[in-house]
């Protein structure tokens, strides 16, 4: 593994954990946020997992399986 791979992994993990690009840039000692944005791409698996969650949620809504906010589960 190369140093640039480790930097990419650090940036991607920090982004996935909710860190802002400005903070990630400071960790990587970048002077421009555009450079950080290139390093901080989410891992492919993370993107696929997020897409599955969103599409699953939409599918449940379309099928009427989602309960209104605050409603109790049936007994």
XYZ file of N, CA and C in Angstrom:
225
model
N 0.848 -1.179 0.000
C 0.000 0.000 0.000
C 0.893 1.242 0.000
N 0.503 2.200 -0.808
C 1.281 3.431 -0.918
C 0.776 4.477 0.075
N 1.593 5.471 0.359
C 1.216 6.560 1.272
C -0.038 7.266 0.774
N -0.148 7.496 -0.528
C -1.324 8.195 -1.054
C -2.592 7.363 -0.841
N -2.478 6.023 -0.849
C -3.627 5.166 -0.559
C -4.069 5.335 0.889
N -3.111 5.439 1.793
C -3.435 5.647 3.208
C -4.115 6.994 3.424
N -3.649 8.008 2.730
C -4.253 9.338 2.852
C -5.690 9.316 2.323
N -5.904 8.612 1.213
C -7.242 8.486 0.650
C -8.156 7.755 1.639
N -7.644 6.682 2.239
C -8.425 5.918 3.213
C -8.773 6.769 4.429
N -7.817 7.521 4.929
C -8.079 8.402 6.065
C -9.156 9.422 5.723
N -9.037 10.044 4.560
C -10.006 11.066 4.160
C -11.394 10.467 3.973
N -11.479 9.308 3.337
C -12.775 8.658 3.114
C -13.418 8.252 4.431
N -12.633 7.697 5.337
C -13.167 7.267 6.624
C -13.628 8.471 7.440
N -12.843 9.533 7.441
C -13.231 10.737 8.182
C -14.527 11.321 7.633
N -14.678 11.331 6.323
C -15.904 11.834 5.700
C -17.089 10.955 6.086
N -16.909 9.643 6.051
C -17.977 8.714 6.421
C -18.383 8.883 7.880
N -17.449 9.306 8.718
C -17.731 9.524 10.133
C -18.289 10.913 10.423
N -18.476 11.704 9.363
C -19.128 12.994 9.529
C -18.217 14.202 9.657
N -16.922 14.015 9.477
C -16.017 15.171 9.539
C -16.218 16.046 8.308
N -16.040 17.322 8.483
C -16.167 18.275 7.379
C -14.884 18.287 6.549
N -15.051 18.670 5.282
C -13.895 18.708 4.389
C -12.803 19.638 4.906
N -13.196 20.726 5.542
C -12.171 21.652 6.059
C -11.303 20.985 7.122
N -11.919 20.196 8.009
C -11.152 19.494 9.040
C -10.287 18.401 8.425
N -10.848 17.670 7.469
C -10.080 16.618 6.796
C -8.882 17.236 6.092
N -9.103 18.385 5.468
C -7.998 19.092 4.812
C -6.894 19.459 5.789
N -7.282 19.873 6.994
C -6.271 20.200 8.014
C -5.495 18.953 8.424
N -6.214 17.830 8.560
C -5.534 16.578 8.916
C -4.525 16.174 7.851
N -4.889 16.392 6.586
C -4.018 16.019 5.466
C -3.047 17.134 5.066
N -3.167 18.268 5.729
C -2.319 19.445 5.462
C -2.502 19.986 4.052
N -3.765 19.953 3.591
C -4.094 20.538 2.285
C -4.331 22.033 2.458
N -4.021 22.791 1.419
C -4.298 24.222 1.448
C -5.565 24.570 0.671
N -6.044 23.651 -0.171
C -7.247 23.902 -0.963
C -8.265 22.789 -0.742
N -9.520 23.172 -0.531
C -10.585 22.211 -0.269
C -10.828 21.301 -1.470
N -10.531 21.758 -2.670
C -10.709 20.923 -3.866
C -9.800 19.691 -3.809
N -8.610 19.874 -3.298
C -7.676 18.756 -3.154
C -8.236 17.741 -2.161
N -8.775 18.240 -1.058
C -9.363 17.363 -0.044
C -10.559 16.614 -0.612
N -11.388 17.293 -1.386
C -12.579 16.664 -1.957
C -12.196 15.488 -2.853
N -11.090 15.593 -3.565
C -10.642 14.488 -4.416
C -10.210 13.290 -3.571
N -9.583 13.549 -2.424
C -9.128 12.474 -1.547
C -10.282 11.844 -0.772
N -11.311 12.615 -0.485
C -12.361 12.190 0.447
C -13.573 11.582 -0.244
N -13.367 10.812 -1.259
C -14.482 10.126 -1.907
C -14.851 8.928 -1.064
N -16.156 8.725 -0.880
C -16.595 7.590 -0.073
C -16.250 6.277 -0.767
N -15.966 5.294 0.030
C -15.695 3.969 -0.511
C -16.923 3.464 -1.249
N -16.714 2.664 -2.290
C -17.808 2.172 -3.119
C -18.848 1.425 -2.298
N -18.413 0.618 -1.345
C -19.349 -0.130 -0.509
C -20.243 0.804 0.301
N -19.693 1.887 0.807
C -20.481 2.843 1.581
C -21.563 3.482 0.721
N -21.219 3.802 -0.502
C -22.181 4.410 -1.417
C -23.281 3.407 -1.751
N -22.897 2.164 -2.012
C -23.893 1.139 -2.329
C -24.817 0.878 -1.141
N -24.274 0.861 0.063
C -25.093 0.658 1.258
C -26.084 1.794 1.433
N -25.627 3.028 1.254
C -26.517 4.180 1.373
C -27.610 4.137 0.318
N -27.253 3.777 -0.899
C -28.240 3.700 -1.976
C -29.289 2.630 -1.661
N -28.861 1.503 -1.113
C -29.801 0.437 -0.757
C -30.767 0.891 0.333
N -30.273 1.652 1.308
C -31.146 2.167 2.368
C -32.204 3.106 1.805
N -31.771 4.005 0.936
C -32.695 4.989 0.366
C -33.727 4.303 -0.517
N -33.277 3.428 -1.400
C -34.234 2.767 -2.290
C -35.170 1.853 -1.515
N -34.680 1.216 -0.459
C -35.538 0.394 0.387
C -36.613 1.221 1.067
N -36.238 2.391 1.537
C -37.193 3.299 2.178
C -38.267 3.757 1.194
N -37.844 4.100 -0.016
C -38.802 4.520 -1.045
C -39.732 3.364 -1.388
N -39.186 2.168 -1.508
C -39.996 1.002 -1.827
C -41.054 0.738 -0.754
N -40.665 0.860 0.514
C -41.637 0.664 1.592
C -42.741 1.704 1.524
N -42.372 2.950 1.229
C -43.379 4.012 1.097
C -44.348 3.694 -0.043
N -43.812 3.256 -1.167
C -44.660 2.949 -2.321
C -45.611 1.790 -2.038
N -45.174 0.861 -1.215
C -46.001 -0.302 -0.892
C -46.893 -0.049 0.326
N -46.791 1.150 0.903
C -47.624 1.491 2.049
C -47.220 0.774 3.322
N -45.992 0.340 3.416
C -45.535 -0.398 4.588
C -45.013 0.495 5.689
N -44.785 1.731 5.401
C -44.222 2.634 6.398
C -45.337 3.201 7.256
N -45.133 3.201 8.557
C -46.130 3.729 9.474
C -45.922 5.230 9.654
N -46.985 6.002 9.871
C -46.826 7.434 10.105
C -45.976 7.694 11.334
N -45.333 8.834 11.349
C -44.476 9.245 12.453
C -45.257 9.234 13.758
N -44.736 8.609 14.780
C -45.359 8.632 16.091
C -46.419 7.588 16.308
N -46.721 6.759 15.312
C -47.769 5.752 15.510
C -47.186 4.541 16.219
N -47.999 3.910 17.012
C -47.565 2.743 17.770
C -47.684 1.500 16.890
N -46.880 0.523 17.229
C -46.943 -0.745 16.509
C -48.219 -1.476 16.889
N -48.819 -2.231 15.973
C -50.038 -2.962 16.298
C -49.785 -4.021 17.358
N -50.796 -4.284 18.181
C -50.642 -5.280 19.254
C -51.369 -6.539 18.915
